Coordinates of C-alpha atoms and ligand atoms in Angstrom, one line a residue:
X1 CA -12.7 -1.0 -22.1
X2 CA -15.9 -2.4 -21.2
X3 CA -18.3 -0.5 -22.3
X4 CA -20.5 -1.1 -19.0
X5 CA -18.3 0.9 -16.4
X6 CA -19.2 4.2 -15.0
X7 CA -17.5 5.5 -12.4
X8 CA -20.4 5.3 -9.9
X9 CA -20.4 1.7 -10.4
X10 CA -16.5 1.5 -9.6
X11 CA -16.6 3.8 -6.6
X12 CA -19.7 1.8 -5.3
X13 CA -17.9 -1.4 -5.3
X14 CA -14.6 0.3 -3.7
X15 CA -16.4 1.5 -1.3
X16 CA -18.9 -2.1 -0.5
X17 CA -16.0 -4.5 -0.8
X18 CA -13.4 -2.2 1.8
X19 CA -11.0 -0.9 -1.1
X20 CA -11.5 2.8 -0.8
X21 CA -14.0 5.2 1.0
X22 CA -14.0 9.2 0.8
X23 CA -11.8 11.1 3.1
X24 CA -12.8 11.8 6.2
X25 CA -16.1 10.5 5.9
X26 CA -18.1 10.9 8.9
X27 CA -16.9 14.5 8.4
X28 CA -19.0 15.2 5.3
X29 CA -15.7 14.0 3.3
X30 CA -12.5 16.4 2.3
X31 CA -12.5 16.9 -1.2
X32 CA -9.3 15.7 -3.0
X33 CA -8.9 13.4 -0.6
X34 CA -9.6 9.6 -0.5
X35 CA -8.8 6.9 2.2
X36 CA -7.6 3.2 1.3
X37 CA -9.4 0.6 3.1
X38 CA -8.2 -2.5 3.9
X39 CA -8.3 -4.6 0.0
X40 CA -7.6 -1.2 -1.6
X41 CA -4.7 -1.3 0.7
X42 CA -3.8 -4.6 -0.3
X43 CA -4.0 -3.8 -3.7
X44 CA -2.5 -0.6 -3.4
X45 CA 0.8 -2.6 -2.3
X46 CA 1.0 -5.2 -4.6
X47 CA 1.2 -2.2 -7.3
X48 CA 4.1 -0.7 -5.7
X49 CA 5.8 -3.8 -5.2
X50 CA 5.2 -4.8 -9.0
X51 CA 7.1 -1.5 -9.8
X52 CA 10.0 -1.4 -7.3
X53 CA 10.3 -5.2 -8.2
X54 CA 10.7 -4.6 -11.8
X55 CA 12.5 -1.3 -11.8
X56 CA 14.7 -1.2 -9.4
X57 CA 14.9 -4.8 -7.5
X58 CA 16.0 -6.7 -10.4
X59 CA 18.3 -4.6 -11.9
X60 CA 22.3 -3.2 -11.3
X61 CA 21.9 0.0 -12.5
X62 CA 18.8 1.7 -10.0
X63 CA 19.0 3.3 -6.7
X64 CA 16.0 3.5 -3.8
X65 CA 15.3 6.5 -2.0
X66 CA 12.9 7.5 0.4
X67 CA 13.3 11.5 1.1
X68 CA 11.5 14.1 3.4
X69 CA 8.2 15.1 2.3
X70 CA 9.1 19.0 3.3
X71 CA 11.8 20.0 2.2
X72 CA 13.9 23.1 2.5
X73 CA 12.2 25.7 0.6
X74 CA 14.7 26.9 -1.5
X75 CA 14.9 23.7 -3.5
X76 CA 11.3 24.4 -4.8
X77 CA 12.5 28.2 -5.9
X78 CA 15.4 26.3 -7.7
X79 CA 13.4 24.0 -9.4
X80 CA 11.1 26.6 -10.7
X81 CA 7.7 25.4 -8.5
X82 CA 7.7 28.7 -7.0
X83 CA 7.3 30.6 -9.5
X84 CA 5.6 28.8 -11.8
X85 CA 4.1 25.5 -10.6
X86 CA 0.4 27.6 -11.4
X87 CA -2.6 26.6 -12.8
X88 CA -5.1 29.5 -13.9
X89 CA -8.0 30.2 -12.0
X90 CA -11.7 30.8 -13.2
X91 CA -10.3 35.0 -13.5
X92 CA -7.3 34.0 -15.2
X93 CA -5.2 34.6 -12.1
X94 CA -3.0 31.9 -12.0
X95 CA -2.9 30.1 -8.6
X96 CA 0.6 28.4 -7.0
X97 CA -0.8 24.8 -6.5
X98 CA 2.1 23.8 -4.3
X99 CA 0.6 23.4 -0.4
X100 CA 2.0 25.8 2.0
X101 CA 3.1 25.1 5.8
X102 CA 5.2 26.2 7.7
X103 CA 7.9 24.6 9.7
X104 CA 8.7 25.6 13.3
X105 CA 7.5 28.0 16.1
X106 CA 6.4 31.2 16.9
X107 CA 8.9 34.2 15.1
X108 CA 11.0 31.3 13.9
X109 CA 8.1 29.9 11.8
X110 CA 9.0 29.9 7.8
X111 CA 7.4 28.9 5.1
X112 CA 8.1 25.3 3.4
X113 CA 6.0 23.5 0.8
X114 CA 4.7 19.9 0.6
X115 CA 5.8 18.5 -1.9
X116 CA 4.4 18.7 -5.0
X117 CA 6.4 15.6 -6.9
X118 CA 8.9 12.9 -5.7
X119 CA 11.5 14.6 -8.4
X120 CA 12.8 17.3 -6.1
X121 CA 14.4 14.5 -3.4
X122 CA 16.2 12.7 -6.1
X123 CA 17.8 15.4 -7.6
X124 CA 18.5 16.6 -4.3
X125 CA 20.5 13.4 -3.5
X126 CA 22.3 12.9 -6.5
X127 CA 25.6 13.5 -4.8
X128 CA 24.7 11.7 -2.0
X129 CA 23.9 8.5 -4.1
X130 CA 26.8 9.1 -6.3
X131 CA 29.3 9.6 -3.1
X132 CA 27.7 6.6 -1.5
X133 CA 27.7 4.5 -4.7
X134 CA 29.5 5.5 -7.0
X135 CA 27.3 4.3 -9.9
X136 CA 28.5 4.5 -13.5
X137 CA 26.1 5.9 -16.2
X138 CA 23.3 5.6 -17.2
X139 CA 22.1 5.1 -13.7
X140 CA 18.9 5.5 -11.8
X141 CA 17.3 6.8 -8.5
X142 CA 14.0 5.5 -7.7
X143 CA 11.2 7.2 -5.5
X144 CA 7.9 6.2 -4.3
X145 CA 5.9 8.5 -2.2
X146 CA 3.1 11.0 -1.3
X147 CA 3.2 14.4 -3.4
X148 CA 0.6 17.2 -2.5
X149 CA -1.5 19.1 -4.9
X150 CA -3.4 22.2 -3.8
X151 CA -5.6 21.4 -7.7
X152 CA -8.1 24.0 -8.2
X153 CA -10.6 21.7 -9.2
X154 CA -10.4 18.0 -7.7
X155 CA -12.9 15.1 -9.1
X156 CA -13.4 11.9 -10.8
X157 CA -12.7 9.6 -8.2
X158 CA -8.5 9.2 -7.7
X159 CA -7.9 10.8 -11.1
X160 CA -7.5 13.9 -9.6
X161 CA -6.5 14.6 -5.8
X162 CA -4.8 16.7 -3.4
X163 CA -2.8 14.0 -1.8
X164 CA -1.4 11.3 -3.9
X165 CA 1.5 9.0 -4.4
X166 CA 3.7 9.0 -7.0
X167 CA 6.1 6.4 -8.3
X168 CA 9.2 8.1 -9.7
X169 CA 12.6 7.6 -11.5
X170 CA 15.1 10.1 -12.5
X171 CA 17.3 8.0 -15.1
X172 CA 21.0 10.0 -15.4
X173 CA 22.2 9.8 -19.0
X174 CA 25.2 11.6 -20.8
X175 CA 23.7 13.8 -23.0
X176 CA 24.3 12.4 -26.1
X177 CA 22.8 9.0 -24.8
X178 CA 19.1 10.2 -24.3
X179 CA 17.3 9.8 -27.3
X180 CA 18.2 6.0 -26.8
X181 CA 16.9 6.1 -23.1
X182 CA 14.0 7.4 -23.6
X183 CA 13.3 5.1 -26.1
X184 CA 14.0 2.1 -23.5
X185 CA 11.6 3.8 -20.7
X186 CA 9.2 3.7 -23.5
X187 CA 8.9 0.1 -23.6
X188 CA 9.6 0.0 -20.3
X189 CA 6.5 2.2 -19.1
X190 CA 4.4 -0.4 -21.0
X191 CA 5.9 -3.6 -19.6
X192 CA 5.0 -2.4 -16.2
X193 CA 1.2 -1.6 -17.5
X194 CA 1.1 -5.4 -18.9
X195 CA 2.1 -6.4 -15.6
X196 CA 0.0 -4.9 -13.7
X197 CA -2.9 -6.0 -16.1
X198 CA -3.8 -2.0 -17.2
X199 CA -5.9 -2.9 -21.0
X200 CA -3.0 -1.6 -23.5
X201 CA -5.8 -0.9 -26.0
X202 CA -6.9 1.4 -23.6
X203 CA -3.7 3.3 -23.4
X204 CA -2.3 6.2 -25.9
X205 CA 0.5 8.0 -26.0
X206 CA 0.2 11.6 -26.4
X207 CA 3.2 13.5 -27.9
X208 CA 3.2 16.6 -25.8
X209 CA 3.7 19.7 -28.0
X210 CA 6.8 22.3 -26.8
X211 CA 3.7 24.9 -25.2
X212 CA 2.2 22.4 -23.1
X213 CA 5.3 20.7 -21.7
X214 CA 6.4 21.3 -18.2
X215 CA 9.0 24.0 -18.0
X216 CA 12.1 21.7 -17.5
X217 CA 11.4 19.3 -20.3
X218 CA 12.4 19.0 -23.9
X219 CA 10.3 16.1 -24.7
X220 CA 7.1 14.5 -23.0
X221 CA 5.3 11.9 -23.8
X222 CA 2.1 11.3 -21.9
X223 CA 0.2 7.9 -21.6
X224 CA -2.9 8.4 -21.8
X225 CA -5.8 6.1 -20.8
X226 CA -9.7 5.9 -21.6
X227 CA -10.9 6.7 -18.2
X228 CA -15.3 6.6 -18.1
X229 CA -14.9 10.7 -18.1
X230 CA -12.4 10.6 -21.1
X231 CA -9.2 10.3 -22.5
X232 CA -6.5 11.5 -19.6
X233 CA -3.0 11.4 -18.6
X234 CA -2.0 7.8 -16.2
X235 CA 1.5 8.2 -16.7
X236 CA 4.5 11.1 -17.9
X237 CA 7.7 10.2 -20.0
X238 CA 9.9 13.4 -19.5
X239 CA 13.5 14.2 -20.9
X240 CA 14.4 16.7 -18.4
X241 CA 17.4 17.6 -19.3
X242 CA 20.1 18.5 -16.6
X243 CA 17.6 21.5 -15.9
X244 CA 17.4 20.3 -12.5
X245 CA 20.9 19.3 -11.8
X246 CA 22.3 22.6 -13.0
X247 CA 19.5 24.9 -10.9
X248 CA 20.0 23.1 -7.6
X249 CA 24.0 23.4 -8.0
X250 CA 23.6 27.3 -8.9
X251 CA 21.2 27.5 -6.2
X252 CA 22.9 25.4 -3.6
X253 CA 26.3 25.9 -4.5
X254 CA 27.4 22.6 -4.8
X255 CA 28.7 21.0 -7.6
X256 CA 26.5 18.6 -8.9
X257 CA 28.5 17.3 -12.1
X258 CA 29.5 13.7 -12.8
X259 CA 32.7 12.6 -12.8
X260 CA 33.6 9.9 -15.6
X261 CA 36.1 8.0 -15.2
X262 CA 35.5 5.8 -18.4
X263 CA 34.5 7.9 -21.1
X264 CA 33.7 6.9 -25.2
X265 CA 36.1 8.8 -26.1
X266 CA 39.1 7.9 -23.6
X267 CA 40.7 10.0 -20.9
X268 CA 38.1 11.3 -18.1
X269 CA 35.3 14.1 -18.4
X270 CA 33.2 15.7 -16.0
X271 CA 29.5 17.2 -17.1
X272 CA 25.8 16.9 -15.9
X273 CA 23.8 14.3 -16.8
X274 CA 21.0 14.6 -18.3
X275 CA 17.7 13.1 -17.2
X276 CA 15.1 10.6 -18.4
X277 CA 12.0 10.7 -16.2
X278 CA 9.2 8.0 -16.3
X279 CA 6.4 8.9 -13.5
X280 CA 3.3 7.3 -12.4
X281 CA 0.6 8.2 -10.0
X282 CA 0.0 5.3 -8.1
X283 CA -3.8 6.2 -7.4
X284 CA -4.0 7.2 -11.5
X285 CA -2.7 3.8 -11.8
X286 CA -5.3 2.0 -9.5
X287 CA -8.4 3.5 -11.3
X288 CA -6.7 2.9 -14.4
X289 CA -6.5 -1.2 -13.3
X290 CA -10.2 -0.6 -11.8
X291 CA -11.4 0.2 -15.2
X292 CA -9.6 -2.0 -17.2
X293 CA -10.5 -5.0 -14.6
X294 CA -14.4 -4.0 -13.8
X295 CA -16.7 -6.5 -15.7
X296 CA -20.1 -7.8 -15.8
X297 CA -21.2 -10.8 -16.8
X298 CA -24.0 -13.3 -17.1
X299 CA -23.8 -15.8 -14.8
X300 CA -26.3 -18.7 -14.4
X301 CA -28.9 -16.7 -15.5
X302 CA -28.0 -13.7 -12.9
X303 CA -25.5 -10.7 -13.6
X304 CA -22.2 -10.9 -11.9
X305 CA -19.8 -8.3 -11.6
X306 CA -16.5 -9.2 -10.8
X307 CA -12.6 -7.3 -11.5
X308 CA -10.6 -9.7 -13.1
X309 CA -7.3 -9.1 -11.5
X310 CA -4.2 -11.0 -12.3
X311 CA -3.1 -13.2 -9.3
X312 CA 0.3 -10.9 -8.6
X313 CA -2.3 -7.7 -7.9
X314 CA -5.4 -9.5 -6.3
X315 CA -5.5 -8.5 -2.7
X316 CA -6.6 -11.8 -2.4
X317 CA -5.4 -14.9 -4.1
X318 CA -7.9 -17.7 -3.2
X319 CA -10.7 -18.6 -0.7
X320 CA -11.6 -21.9 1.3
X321 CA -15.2 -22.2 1.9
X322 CA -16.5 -25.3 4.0
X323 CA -19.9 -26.0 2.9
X324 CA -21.8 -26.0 5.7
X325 CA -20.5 -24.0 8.9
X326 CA -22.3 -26.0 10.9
X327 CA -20.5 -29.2 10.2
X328 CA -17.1 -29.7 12.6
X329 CA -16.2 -32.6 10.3
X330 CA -16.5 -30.1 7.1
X331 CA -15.5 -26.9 8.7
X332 CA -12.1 -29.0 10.0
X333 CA -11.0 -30.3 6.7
X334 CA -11.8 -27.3 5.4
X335 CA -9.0 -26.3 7.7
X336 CA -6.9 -28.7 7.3
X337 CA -7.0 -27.8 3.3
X338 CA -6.3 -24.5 3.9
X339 CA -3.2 -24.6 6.2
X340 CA -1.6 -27.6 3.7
X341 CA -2.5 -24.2 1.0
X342 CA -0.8 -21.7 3.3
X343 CA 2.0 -24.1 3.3
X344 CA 2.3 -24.8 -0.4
X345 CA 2.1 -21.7 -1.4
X346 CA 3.8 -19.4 1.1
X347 CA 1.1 -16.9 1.1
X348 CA 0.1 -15.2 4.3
X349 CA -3.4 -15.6 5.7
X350 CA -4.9 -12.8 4.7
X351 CA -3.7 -13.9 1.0
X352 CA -5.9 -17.2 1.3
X353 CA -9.2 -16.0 3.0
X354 CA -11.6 -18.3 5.2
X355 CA -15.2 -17.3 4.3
X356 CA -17.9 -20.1 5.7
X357 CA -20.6 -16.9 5.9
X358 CA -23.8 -17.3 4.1
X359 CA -24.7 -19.9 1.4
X360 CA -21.9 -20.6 -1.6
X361 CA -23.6 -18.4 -4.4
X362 CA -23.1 -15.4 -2.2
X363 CA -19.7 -16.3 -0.9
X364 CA -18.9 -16.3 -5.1
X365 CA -20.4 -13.0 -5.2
X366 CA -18.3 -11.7 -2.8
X367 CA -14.8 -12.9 -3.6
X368 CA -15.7 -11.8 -7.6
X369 CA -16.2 -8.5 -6.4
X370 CA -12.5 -8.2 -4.7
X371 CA -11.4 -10.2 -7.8
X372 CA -10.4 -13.3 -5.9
X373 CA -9.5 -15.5 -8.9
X374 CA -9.7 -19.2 -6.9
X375 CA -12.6 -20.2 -4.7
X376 CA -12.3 -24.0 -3.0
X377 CA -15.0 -25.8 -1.6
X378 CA -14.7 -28.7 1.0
X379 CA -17.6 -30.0 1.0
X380 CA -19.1 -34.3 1.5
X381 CA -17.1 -36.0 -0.9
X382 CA -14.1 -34.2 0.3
X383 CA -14.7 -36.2 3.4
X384 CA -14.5 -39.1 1.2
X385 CA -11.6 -38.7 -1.5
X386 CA -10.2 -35.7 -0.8
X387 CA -10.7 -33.7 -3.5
X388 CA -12.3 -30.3 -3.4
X389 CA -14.5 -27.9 -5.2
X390 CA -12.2 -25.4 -7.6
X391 CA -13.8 -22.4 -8.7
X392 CA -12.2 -19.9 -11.5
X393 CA -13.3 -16.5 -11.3
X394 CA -13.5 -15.2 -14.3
X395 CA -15.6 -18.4 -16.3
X396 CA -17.4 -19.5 -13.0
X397 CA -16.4 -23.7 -14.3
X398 CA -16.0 -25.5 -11.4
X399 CA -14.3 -29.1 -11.2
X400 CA -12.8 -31.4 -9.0
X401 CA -9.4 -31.0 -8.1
X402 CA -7.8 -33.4 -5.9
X403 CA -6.5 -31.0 -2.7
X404 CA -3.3 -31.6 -2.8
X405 CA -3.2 -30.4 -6.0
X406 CA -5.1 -27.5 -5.9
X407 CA -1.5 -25.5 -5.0
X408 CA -0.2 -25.5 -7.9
X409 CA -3.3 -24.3 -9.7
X410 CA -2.9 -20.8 -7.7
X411 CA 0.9 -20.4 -8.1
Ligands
LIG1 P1 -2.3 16.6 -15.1 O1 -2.0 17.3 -16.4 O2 -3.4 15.6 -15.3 O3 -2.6 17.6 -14.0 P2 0.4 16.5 -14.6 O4 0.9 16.6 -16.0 O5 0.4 17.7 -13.8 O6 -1.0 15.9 -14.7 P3 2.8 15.2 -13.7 O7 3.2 16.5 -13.0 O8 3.4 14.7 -14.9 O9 1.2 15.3 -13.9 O10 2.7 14.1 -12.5 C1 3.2 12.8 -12.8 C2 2.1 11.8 -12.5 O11 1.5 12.0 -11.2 C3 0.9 11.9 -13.5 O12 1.2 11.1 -14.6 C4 -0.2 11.3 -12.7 O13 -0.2 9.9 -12.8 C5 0.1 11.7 -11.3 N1 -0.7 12.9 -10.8 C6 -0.4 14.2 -11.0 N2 -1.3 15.0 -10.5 C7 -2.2 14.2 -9.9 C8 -3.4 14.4 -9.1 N3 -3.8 15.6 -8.8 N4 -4.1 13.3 -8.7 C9 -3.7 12.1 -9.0 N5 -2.6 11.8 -9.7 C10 -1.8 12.8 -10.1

């Protein structure tokens, strides 16, 4: 990590460069709560996508869902949140942190929950995915979405919030199969923090000893990161047993076993999985990439600060400057180099940003501080033999790159 970041200095640039401003601002703020502007938006995406890409649209074996955030109360008691999804207060009274509402009108009203993780709808539509599907094992169920978090104590920035999302996967083993699964989501967890661009030397994993675990699992491993405030959990590896499976078929009384039809040992044999469970908080996840991507630097005698994204996370991906806004002939090649870029490339507009505001030093500054890693400059010669002004982000050289080939260079 570099040693320069604080948080302030993170949450002042999300806020100046439109990635993330307090909740409800204008309000005097909602604590817990955090509001994703525009590039934080952006970026926000392109960290989900990442993950669904990798874990569940390139591969056979995953399944998307996107359940109902309430859900009918009972499934909570089964799953144990109910009683015991408690964090101790100051007194030692523990405290449910699961947020209560309450779903209909007048003497009808009863009490539901938002929920608190992604889990609960995957387990709850195992047997619909399995009916639908009819996926052998292993196989997986794939969630992202918000989870609620009445947390006693909310603070540093999105590490920890009363409104999140969480990127989830309940991976159905047989029993005897999990040791070698959670192996694989092991390496798997880190392949998605390499692509991302999350500093692996600033990530540890924590084996989580039986009394701190979580009351369904066997086994946890946390990944931990070197936020500024300390060393703290990103993202949870959980063997979960088929603690969930078997509560919501006693509760719901509906069989929720697993019908093989192809067993090792011949014949067919019906059991419940068991469960592997990576998770990752997307907003965890963010901060974690803020960090790792926050630097400051020396630049022609001046500090810079700029995030050094990777191109597949930047919000944006390059910007065309023409030199002079006040030069048709410039500020129409200019253009005319951006659309032949659009086209190139296939990004969208927003991807390749026009910025002909203020002089070029400041226009720098500004796409550092998103983490833009391509500026282009059309500028006189341009006019003359079409080649531009291409700028990399994170060393600040600049050369000339004949336009047409400038493409390439961001792809
Ligand atoms: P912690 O011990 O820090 O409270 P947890 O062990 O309760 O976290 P899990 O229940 O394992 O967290 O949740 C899975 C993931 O969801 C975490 O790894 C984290 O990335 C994210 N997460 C959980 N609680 C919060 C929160 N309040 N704010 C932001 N992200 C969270």
């Amino acid at each position: 990590m570099n040693s320069d970041v604080t948080m302030e200095k993170i949450v002042s640039l999300c806020k100046r460069r439109g990635f993330i401003y307090p909740g409800s601002e204008i309000y005097g703020g909602l604590s817990g709560t955090w509001d994703y502007g525009h590039f934080g938006l952006a970026l926000k995406n392109n960290i989900k996508r990442i993950w669904w890409n990798m874990f569940v649209g390139s591969r056979d074996d995953m399944y998307g869902l996107d359940a109902a955030i309430i859900m009918n109360p009972r499934a909570w008691e089964a799953s144990g949140h109910v009683a015991g999804f408690s964090d101790p207060l100051e007194s030692g009274k523990m405290f449910n942190t699961m947020f209560k509402t309450s779903v209909g009108a007048g003497e009808d009203a009863t009490t539901a929950y938002l929920r608190p993780e992604t889990a609960g709808g995957i387990f709850v539509n195992f047997k619909n995915t399995v009916d639908s599907f009819h996926p052998k094992l292993p196989f997986g169920i794939a969630q992202i979405g918000k989870a609620f978090r009445n947390e006693i104590a909310p603070r540093d920035f999105l590490f920890r919030v009363r409104e999140m999302e969480q990127m989830e996967i309940e991976y159905f083993v047989r029993p005897e199969k999990w040791e070698e699964s959670f192996r694989e989501w092991n390496s798997a967890i880190y392949r998605y923090i390499d692509a991302v661009g999350i500093s692996r030397a600033s990530v540890h994993e924590l084996e989580v000893p039986e009394e701190d675990r979580a009351h369904y699992s066997k086994r946890t491993i946390d990944f931990e990161f070197d936020f500024p405030f300390g060393r703290k959990e990103l993202s949870g590896l959980a063997y979960r047993t088929d603690f969930d499976l078997s509560a919501h078929a006693k509760a719901s009384g509906t069989d929720l076993s697993y019908l093989d039809e192809d067993p090792p040992a011949g014949g067919k044999q019906r059991f419940t999985p068991h469960v592997i469970e990576p998770s990752f908080g997307v907003d965890r996840t963010i901060l974690a990439l803020l960090v790792s991507a926050y630097t400051e630097d020396e630049l022609g005698g001046e500090t810079r600060t700029y995030l050094k994204l990777n191109k597949d996370v930047a919000p944006v991906k390059a910007a065309v400057f023409p030199l002079l806004k006040n030069k048709p002939q410039l500020v129409a090649k200019a253009r005319e180099v951006r659309a032949s870029l659009l086209q190139a490339t296939g990004y969208g507009l927003q991807a390749i940003q026009w910025d002909d505001n203020g002089n070029i030093g400041k226009r720098y500054r500004r796409q550092d501080e998103i983490g833009t890693p391509a500026c282009i400059t059309v500028d006189f010669q341009t006019l003359e033999d079409d080649t531009v002004t291409l700028r990399d982000r994170d060393s600040g050289a600049q050369e000339r790159v004949v336009s047409a080939d400038v493409a390439q260079r961001l792809l």
